[in-house]
Amino acid sequence: MNVHDSEKILGVLDAEGYKATNDPLTAELIILNTCSIRQKAEQKFYSELGRFRALKKKKPGLRIAIAGCIAQQEGMKITRKAPYVDFVFGPQNVHLLTKFLKDNEPHIATEDNPDIALHELPVIRNDRIKAWVTIMYGCNNFCSYCVVPYTRGRERSRPGHAILKEAAGLAESGCREITLLGQNVNSYRSDLDFPGLLREIDKIEGIERIRFVTSHPKDLSDALIDAIAELPMVCEHIHLPLQSGSDAVLQHMNRRYTYKEYREKVEKLRNKVPGIAITSDIIAGFPGETVKDHINTVNALHEIEYDGIFAFNFSPRPDTGAAEMDDSLPQHIKSSRLYEILAVQEKITARKNKSLEGTRQEILVEGKSRAGGKQISGRTRTNKIVTVETSDCTEGTLMNVEIVRARQHSLEGKLPKE
Ligand code: SAH
Ligand code: SF4
């Protein structure tokens, strides 16, 4: 979502005649688009920020702007710490950038923007084949650990016609895969609901694949499962963050589902969508997490057998409920729990990838592989990276390949003989 916000910032700048450069010394404007989901991202930002002071000294006309969730969260604190910053604007105020660029005054924009879903911003995309499309902004869930509802504001859905127009335009310009973006896509609601929106996008000529992130387990309806099962362009992959396998921890997190309810939804998904890949996020060492809670999470990983997970230690965030909870678990225990979670999942991922050896998979060719040589790379519908040795590399085409070897983070494929 943050990367796509940067694409919107680039779009606004492009409309103002700005061109991107990789050399900060030639830049007239530098924007840092920040993330504050965990403390580490925030620390990284403050250490980056110091470097810009020296640049501004060298080049007094240079303007520096801070965007994103840290901008929203810290507001004026940033300009107090770093008076050489010219603008600070949160994720709800990207549309104001045009105005800021025209004035020669400093600006701080952290207001709530109830009309955000109606502001159509230009977008500059790097990738021709795959595109992100925002369908909703903000979040109303207030999971107790999470800063997003504070930085990105209330849930607001973009009108269906605007999304469909953007998707049709993308298809026309050669885009083959669309990923619908929202903090909680399955609570999307405008003139259409989320399954209805998927049904409409599925009809757009040229779009071969539709993905969406992120789905909240409590809002995963039967209608959505049916849409994934029935619609040919909707890929067989869902990112469905569990966070913890313990009901007590889930309750403290304010996730509003039990592990049993989650499991039942996973069963339904697997029954209706054969071969669906399921991925997840896990937080290790949440305040008050006991050894038993942790074991429940590890057991959940064994039981569910995700295709992959993102796992992190709990990080207290300003203003959130969990920041006030007793976070006295020693760091070495938190780290060892995280390590165990990652190690258990690594084996499961390896086993799942191995089971694909000898199967045929459809990949969407994304381009030459980073490994170089004659290798191309693409993804399966289940979102696994496949590299193939071939001189035939047409970005954006669908190719059937045979999986010959599973590696930890990707698969190796070859062109089938017949
Ligand atoms: N809206 C999405 C994603 C939210 S942020 C969702 O609900 O799934 C992405 C992930 O970051 C979350 O799923 C969670 O696992 C992690 N995360 C968020 N806040 C965190 C915190 N304070 N400490 C550790 N991990 C956190
Ligand atoms: Fe954060 Fe929960 Fe909203 Fe996801 S659903 S953005 S974790 S508050």
XYZ file of C-alpha atoms and ligand atoms in Angstrom:
452
model
C 0.000 0.000 0.000
C 2.862 2.310 0.837
C 4.574 1.596 -2.495
C 1.329 2.328 -4.326
C 0.983 5.589 -2.377
C 4.416 6.488 -3.770
C 3.089 5.785 -7.271
C 0.304 8.293 -6.581
C 2.795 10.872 -5.274
C 4.811 10.354 -8.478
C 1.600 10.815 -10.479
C 0.851 14.156 -8.800
C 4.453 15.307 -9.329
C 4.456 14.217 -12.965
C 1.318 16.280 -13.589
C 3.240 19.265 -12.197
C 6.096 18.683 -14.628
C 8.525 17.008 -12.202
C 10.751 14.165 -13.370
C 12.248 11.481 -11.132
C 15.993 11.280 -10.456
C 18.080 8.781 -8.532
C 20.638 11.401 -7.586
C 19.638 13.439 -4.513
C 22.194 16.102 -5.429
C 20.377 16.979 -8.643
C 16.950 16.893 -6.989
C 14.859 19.994 -6.358
C 12.475 18.074 -4.178
C 12.973 14.984 -2.019
C 10.001 13.135 -0.551
C 10.348 10.398 2.022
C 7.258 8.230 2.031
C 7.291 6.615 5.462
C 5.790 3.612 7.259
C 5.098 3.375 10.983
C 3.613 -0.119 11.288
C 6.495 -1.189 13.557
C 9.052 0.798 15.528
C 11.912 -0.346 13.335
C 10.537 1.470 10.296
C 10.277 4.609 12.372
C 13.872 4.363 13.609
C 15.028 3.895 10.033
C 13.211 7.079 9.054
C 14.827 9.233 11.731
C 18.290 8.026 10.814
C 17.590 8.774 7.109
C 16.242 12.208 7.942
C 19.574 13.389 9.403
C 21.255 12.880 6.029
C 18.983 15.423 4.380
C 20.110 18.244 6.623
C 23.587 18.109 5.014
C 22.042 18.015 1.541
C 19.966 21.076 2.249
C 23.060 22.918 3.450
C 24.772 22.146 0.165
C 21.738 23.132 -1.851
C 19.568 25.695 -0.044
C 16.801 25.680 -2.734
C 16.157 21.985 -2.162
C 12.734 21.211 -0.710
C 12.196 18.262 1.598
C 8.849 16.629 2.281
C 7.827 13.817 4.614
C 4.838 11.749 3.557
C 3.141 8.591 4.835
C 2.149 7.252 8.209
C 5.018 8.708 10.258
C 4.164 12.119 8.800
C 0.585 11.595 9.948
C 1.553 10.297 13.370
C 4.285 12.813 14.198
C 3.052 15.937 12.355
C 4.679 19.022 13.806
C 7.098 16.981 15.899
C 9.015 16.326 12.683
C 9.514 19.996 11.832
C 10.445 20.706 15.434
C 13.156 18.046 15.291
C 14.121 18.872 11.721
C 13.301 22.507 10.863
C 14.788 22.022 7.391
C 11.731 19.924 6.403
C 9.371 21.946 4.161
C 6.192 19.836 4.045
C 4.712 17.076 6.137
C 1.640 15.339 4.735
C -0.147 12.167 5.781
C -1.546 9.437 3.514
C -4.955 11.103 3.438
C -3.561 14.363 2.046
C -1.544 13.463 -1.056
C -3.938 15.561 -3.178
C -2.705 18.728 -1.407
C 0.821 18.293 -2.731
C 0.014 20.307 -5.886
C -0.918 23.302 -3.758
C 2.165 22.970 -1.544
C 4.479 22.927 -4.533
C 3.068 26.216 -5.748
C 3.434 28.049 -2.413
C 6.754 28.923 -1.003
C 5.682 28.277 2.567
C 6.087 25.300 4.859
C 2.993 23.107 5.282
C 1.782 20.423 7.633
C -1.255 18.456 6.460
C -2.512 15.792 8.821
C -6.266 16.476 8.705
C -8.782 13.721 8.292
C -10.010 13.609 4.701
C -13.558 12.209 4.505
C -13.557 12.663 0.707
C -10.414 10.651 0.105
C -12.271 7.955 -1.845
C -13.577 10.600 -4.252
C -10.206 12.193 -5.050
C -8.984 10.582 -8.253
C -5.209 10.963 -8.249
C -2.973 10.385 -11.265
C -0.646 7.386 -10.895
C 2.782 6.685 -12.385
C 3.419 2.957 -12.433
C 6.763 1.300 -12.925
C 5.338 -2.051 -13.891
C 3.429 -2.394 -17.162
C 2.109 -5.904 -16.569
C 0.936 -5.801 -12.961
C -0.819 -2.945 -11.196
C -2.157 -2.085 -7.792
C -5.564 -0.478 -7.624
C -6.811 1.049 -4.387
C -10.412 0.111 -3.677
C -10.692 1.428 -0.137
C -8.870 3.651 2.306
C -8.453 3.477 6.070
C -9.581 0.891 8.590
C -12.298 0.657 11.265
C -11.087 -2.472 13.000
C -8.814 -1.089 15.707
C -6.852 -4.266 16.322
C -5.259 -3.329 19.629
C -1.652 -3.416 18.344
C -2.205 -1.511 15.121
C -1.534 2.107 14.216
C -3.307 2.032 10.827
C -6.768 3.246 11.982
C -5.004 6.268 13.540
C -2.768 7.109 10.591
C -5.037 6.220 7.678
C -8.359 7.172 9.253
C -11.816 5.658 8.830
C -12.784 3.119 6.211
C -13.866 4.725 2.928
C -14.644 2.821 -0.252
C -14.014 4.170 -3.720
C -17.084 4.204 -5.996
C -17.336 1.055 -8.128
C -17.439 2.960 -11.440
C -14.132 4.727 -10.669
C -12.416 1.414 -9.910
C -13.834 -0.229 -13.038
C -12.737 2.721 -15.175
C -9.203 2.510 -13.801
C -9.099 -1.269 -14.314
C -10.381 -0.972 -17.909
C -7.771 1.725 -18.654
C -5.043 -0.513 -17.264
C -6.207 -3.449 -19.390
C -6.118 -1.243 -22.464
C -2.555 -0.186 -21.766
C -1.387 -3.815 -21.565
C -1.747 -4.588 -17.863
C -2.559 -8.264 -17.245
C -2.800 -8.529 -13.472
C -4.573 -6.292 -10.991
C -4.167 -6.387 -7.228
C -7.009 -4.691 -5.392
C -5.724 -2.888 -2.330
C -7.271 -2.068 1.011
C -6.503 -2.661 4.669
C -9.582 -4.822 4.826
C -10.762 -5.400 1.256
C -13.628 -7.675 2.175
C -15.447 -4.891 3.986
C -15.438 -2.885 0.724
C -18.873 -1.418 0.145
C -20.105 1.270 -2.252
C -22.678 0.786 -4.998
C -21.181 -2.741 -5.138
C -20.022 -5.097 -2.406
C -16.648 -6.824 -2.673
C -17.801 -10.044 -4.391
C -19.876 -7.842 -6.756
C -16.808 -5.751 -7.562
C -14.793 -8.907 -8.312
C -17.543 -10.094 -10.654
C -17.419 -6.823 -12.606
C -13.620 -6.725 -12.879
C -13.622 -10.356 -13.965
C -15.520 -9.302 -17.105
C -12.880 -6.791 -18.242
C -11.223 -7.958 -21.445
C -7.445 -8.266 -21.122
C -7.218 -8.673 -17.347
C -6.016 -12.242 -16.873
C -5.538 -12.256 -13.135
C -7.153 -10.552 -10.168
C -5.636 -10.551 -6.693
C -6.583 -8.687 -3.528
C -4.971 -7.805 -0.173
C -5.707 -7.890 2.713
C -8.725 -9.894 3.886
C -9.821 -9.859 7.514
C -10.900 -13.359 8.630
C -14.006 -12.047 10.421
C -15.305 -10.561 7.136
C -14.571 -13.513 4.894
C -18.101 -14.323 3.721
C -19.474 -17.355 1.876
C -20.311 -14.999 -1.014
C -16.624 -14.057 -1.284
C -15.507 -17.694 -1.155
C -18.011 -18.462 -3.930
C -16.704 -15.563 -6.009
C -13.106 -16.820 -5.678
C -14.284 -20.308 -6.626
C -16.386 -19.241 -9.611
C -14.583 -16.327 -11.236
C -11.976 -17.503 -13.732
C -9.674 -14.477 -13.396
C -9.600 -14.400 -9.574
C -6.424 -16.173 -8.485
C -6.348 -19.100 -6.070
C -4.527 -17.282 -3.295
C -5.660 -15.476 -0.185
C -3.637 -13.596 2.405
C -5.621 -14.185 5.576
C -3.674 -13.014 8.633
C -4.245 -15.174 11.703
C -1.921 -13.170 14.038
C -2.105 -15.793 16.822
C -3.394 -19.332 17.357
C -4.538 -18.554 20.909
C -8.100 -17.396 21.587
C -6.983 -15.412 24.639
C -4.398 -13.487 22.605
C -6.836 -13.006 19.698
C -9.271 -11.482 22.152
C -6.634 -9.125 23.553
C -5.765 -8.195 20.003
C -9.438 -7.364 19.346
C -9.440 -9.565 16.246
C -13.055 -10.662 16.749
C -12.719 -14.307 15.695
C -11.686 -17.481 17.487
C -9.149 -19.946 16.188
C -11.978 -22.444 15.573
C -13.911 -19.942 13.458
C -10.774 -19.178 11.488
C -10.117 -22.898 10.896
C -13.667 -23.398 9.644
C -13.196 -20.623 7.087
C -9.929 -22.176 5.925
C -11.716 -25.531 5.496
C -14.464 -23.887 3.444
C -11.895 -22.137 1.270
C -10.007 -25.374 0.667
C -13.182 -27.317 -0.098
C -14.529 -24.780 -2.556
C -11.258 -23.624 -4.128
C -9.049 -26.698 -4.613
C -5.333 -25.920 -4.472
C -5.827 -22.434 -3.010
C -2.657 -21.002 -1.464
C -3.156 -19.441 1.950
C -0.651 -17.057 3.520
C -0.722 -15.280 6.845
C 0.782 -12.756 9.253
C 1.793 -13.750 12.777
C 2.760 -11.548 15.719
C 5.085 -13.232 18.217
C 5.388 -12.070 21.821
C 2.160 -10.061 22.122
C 1.762 -8.587 25.657
C 0.708 -11.322 28.088
C 1.428 -14.150 25.628
C 2.099 -17.309 27.684
C 4.113 -20.347 26.650
C 0.800 -22.110 26.056
C -0.434 -19.314 23.802
C 2.774 -19.541 21.813
C 2.458 -23.324 21.498
C -1.080 -22.804 20.208
C 0.318 -20.585 17.450
C 2.977 -23.156 16.522
C 0.301 -25.879 16.502
C -1.860 -23.700 14.272
C 0.989 -23.457 11.753
C 1.278 -27.267 11.700
C -2.466 -27.694 11.392
C -3.179 -25.079 8.727
C 0.002 -25.553 6.697
C 0.272 -22.097 5.187
C 2.090 -21.594 1.909
C 4.023 -18.780 3.562
C 3.845 -16.298 6.420
C 5.184 -12.913 7.485
C 6.017 -12.988 11.173
C 7.262 -10.213 13.441
C 7.720 -9.517 17.103
C 5.117 -7.308 18.708
C 6.115 -3.649 18.509
C 4.268 -1.126 20.732
C 2.797 1.718 18.665
C 1.754 5.147 19.935
C -1.942 5.652 20.829
C -2.823 1.958 20.444
C -4.464 -0.116 23.187
C -1.712 -2.738 23.247
C 0.945 -0.087 23.942
C -0.672 0.244 27.385
C -0.645 -3.513 28.082
C 1.974 -5.244 30.194
C 4.807 -5.852 27.726
C 7.260 -7.338 30.207
C 8.201 -10.474 28.305
C 12.009 -10.360 27.954
C 13.272 -9.671 24.425
C 15.209 -12.944 24.223
C 11.988 -14.904 24.826
C 10.119 -12.871 22.210
C 12.958 -13.447 19.752
C 13.160 -17.172 20.395
C 9.396 -17.537 19.873
C 9.644 -15.652 16.597
C 12.590 -17.794 15.559
C 10.655 -20.978 16.278
C 7.631 -19.736 14.313
C 9.813 -18.892 11.312
C 11.714 -22.204 11.510
C 8.521 -24.284 11.703
C 7.004 -22.421 8.760
C 10.157 -22.698 6.676
C 9.875 -26.493 6.729
C 6.186 -26.378 5.875
C 6.821 -23.992 2.958
C 9.641 -26.238 1.701
C 7.401 -29.308 1.902
C 4.539 -27.555 0.095
C 6.837 -26.301 -2.639
C 8.342 -29.782 -3.023
C 4.868 -31.247 -3.557
C 4.594 -29.087 -6.680
C 7.532 -30.822 -8.377
C 6.290 -32.593 -11.503
C 3.090 -30.536 -11.723
C 2.107 -28.176 -14.531
C 1.555 -24.549 -13.583
C 0.444 -21.497 -15.488
C 2.775 -18.547 -14.992
C 2.421 -14.926 -15.992
C 5.797 -13.893 -17.386
C 7.078 -10.820 -15.560
C 10.439 -10.487 -17.330
C 14.035 -11.573 -17.128
C 14.957 -13.222 -13.852
C 17.118 -11.272 -11.418
C 19.527 -14.189 -11.483
C 20.469 -13.099 -15.009
C 21.354 -15.405 -17.923
C 18.556 -16.753 -20.056
C 16.200 -17.157 -17.123
C 12.798 -15.555 -17.060
C 10.596 -15.279 -14.047
C 6.891 -15.297 -13.464
C 4.321 -16.234 -10.860
C 1.820 -19.033 -10.568
C -1.815 -18.186 -9.907
C -1.054 -19.164 -6.302
C 1.584 -16.372 -6.227
C 4.714 -18.529 -6.216
C 7.752 -17.305 -8.134
C 8.925 -19.614 -10.922
C 12.120 -19.216 -12.951
C 12.437 -20.867 -16.349
C 15.373 -21.199 -18.726
C 14.120 -19.994 -22.107
C 14.991 -17.467 -24.763
C 11.329 -16.803 -25.335
C 10.571 -13.939 -22.989
C 7.503 -11.921 -23.716
C 6.456 -9.982 -20.666
C 2.805 -10.305 -19.840
C 2.190 -13.630 -21.582
C 0.804 -16.700 -19.875
C 2.998 -19.766 -20.128
C 2.444 -23.360 -19.021
C 5.510 -24.788 -17.343
C 6.479 -27.989 -15.596
C 7.939 -27.564 -12.116
C 11.220 -29.441 -11.905
C 12.691 -28.289 -8.613
C 11.494 -26.519 -5.476
C 13.796 -24.006 -3.815
C 13.046 -22.286 -0.511
C 11.694 -19.065 -1.965
C 10.940 -20.002 -5.554
C 10.341 -22.835 -7.975
C 12.336 -23.859 -11.011
C 10.334 -24.736 -14.101
C 10.927 -25.905 -17.657
C 8.941 -25.736 -20.840
C 7.021 -28.981 -21.271
C 8.086 -31.173 -24.251
C 4.760 -31.370 -26.049
N -4.875 -4.667 7.300
C -4.037 -5.783 7.198
C -2.578 -5.482 7.393
C -2.146 -4.652 8.501
S -0.464 -4.349 8.772
C -4.541 -6.855 8.147
O -5.378 -6.651 8.982
O -4.079 -7.963 8.017
C 0.335 -5.836 8.301
C 0.733 -6.728 9.423
O 1.644 -6.066 10.284
C -0.390 -7.171 10.350
O -1.112 -8.243 9.831
C 0.355 -7.545 11.623
O 0.741 -8.898 11.626
C 1.602 -6.669 11.551
N 1.553 -5.619 12.589
C 0.732 -4.562 12.647
N 0.972 -3.840 13.765
C 1.971 -4.469 14.424
C 2.657 -4.216 15.652
N 2.345 -3.192 16.410
N 3.646 -5.072 16.019
C 3.963 -6.140 15.244
N 3.352 -6.424 14.085
C 2.362 -5.610 13.676
Fe -4.551 -2.858 11.486
Fe -6.392 -4.643 12.195
Fe -7.011 -2.661 10.504
Fe -5.398 -4.628 9.699
S -7.552 -4.843 10.305
S -5.105 -2.429 9.402
S -4.264 -5.101 11.549
S -6.451 -2.433 12.646
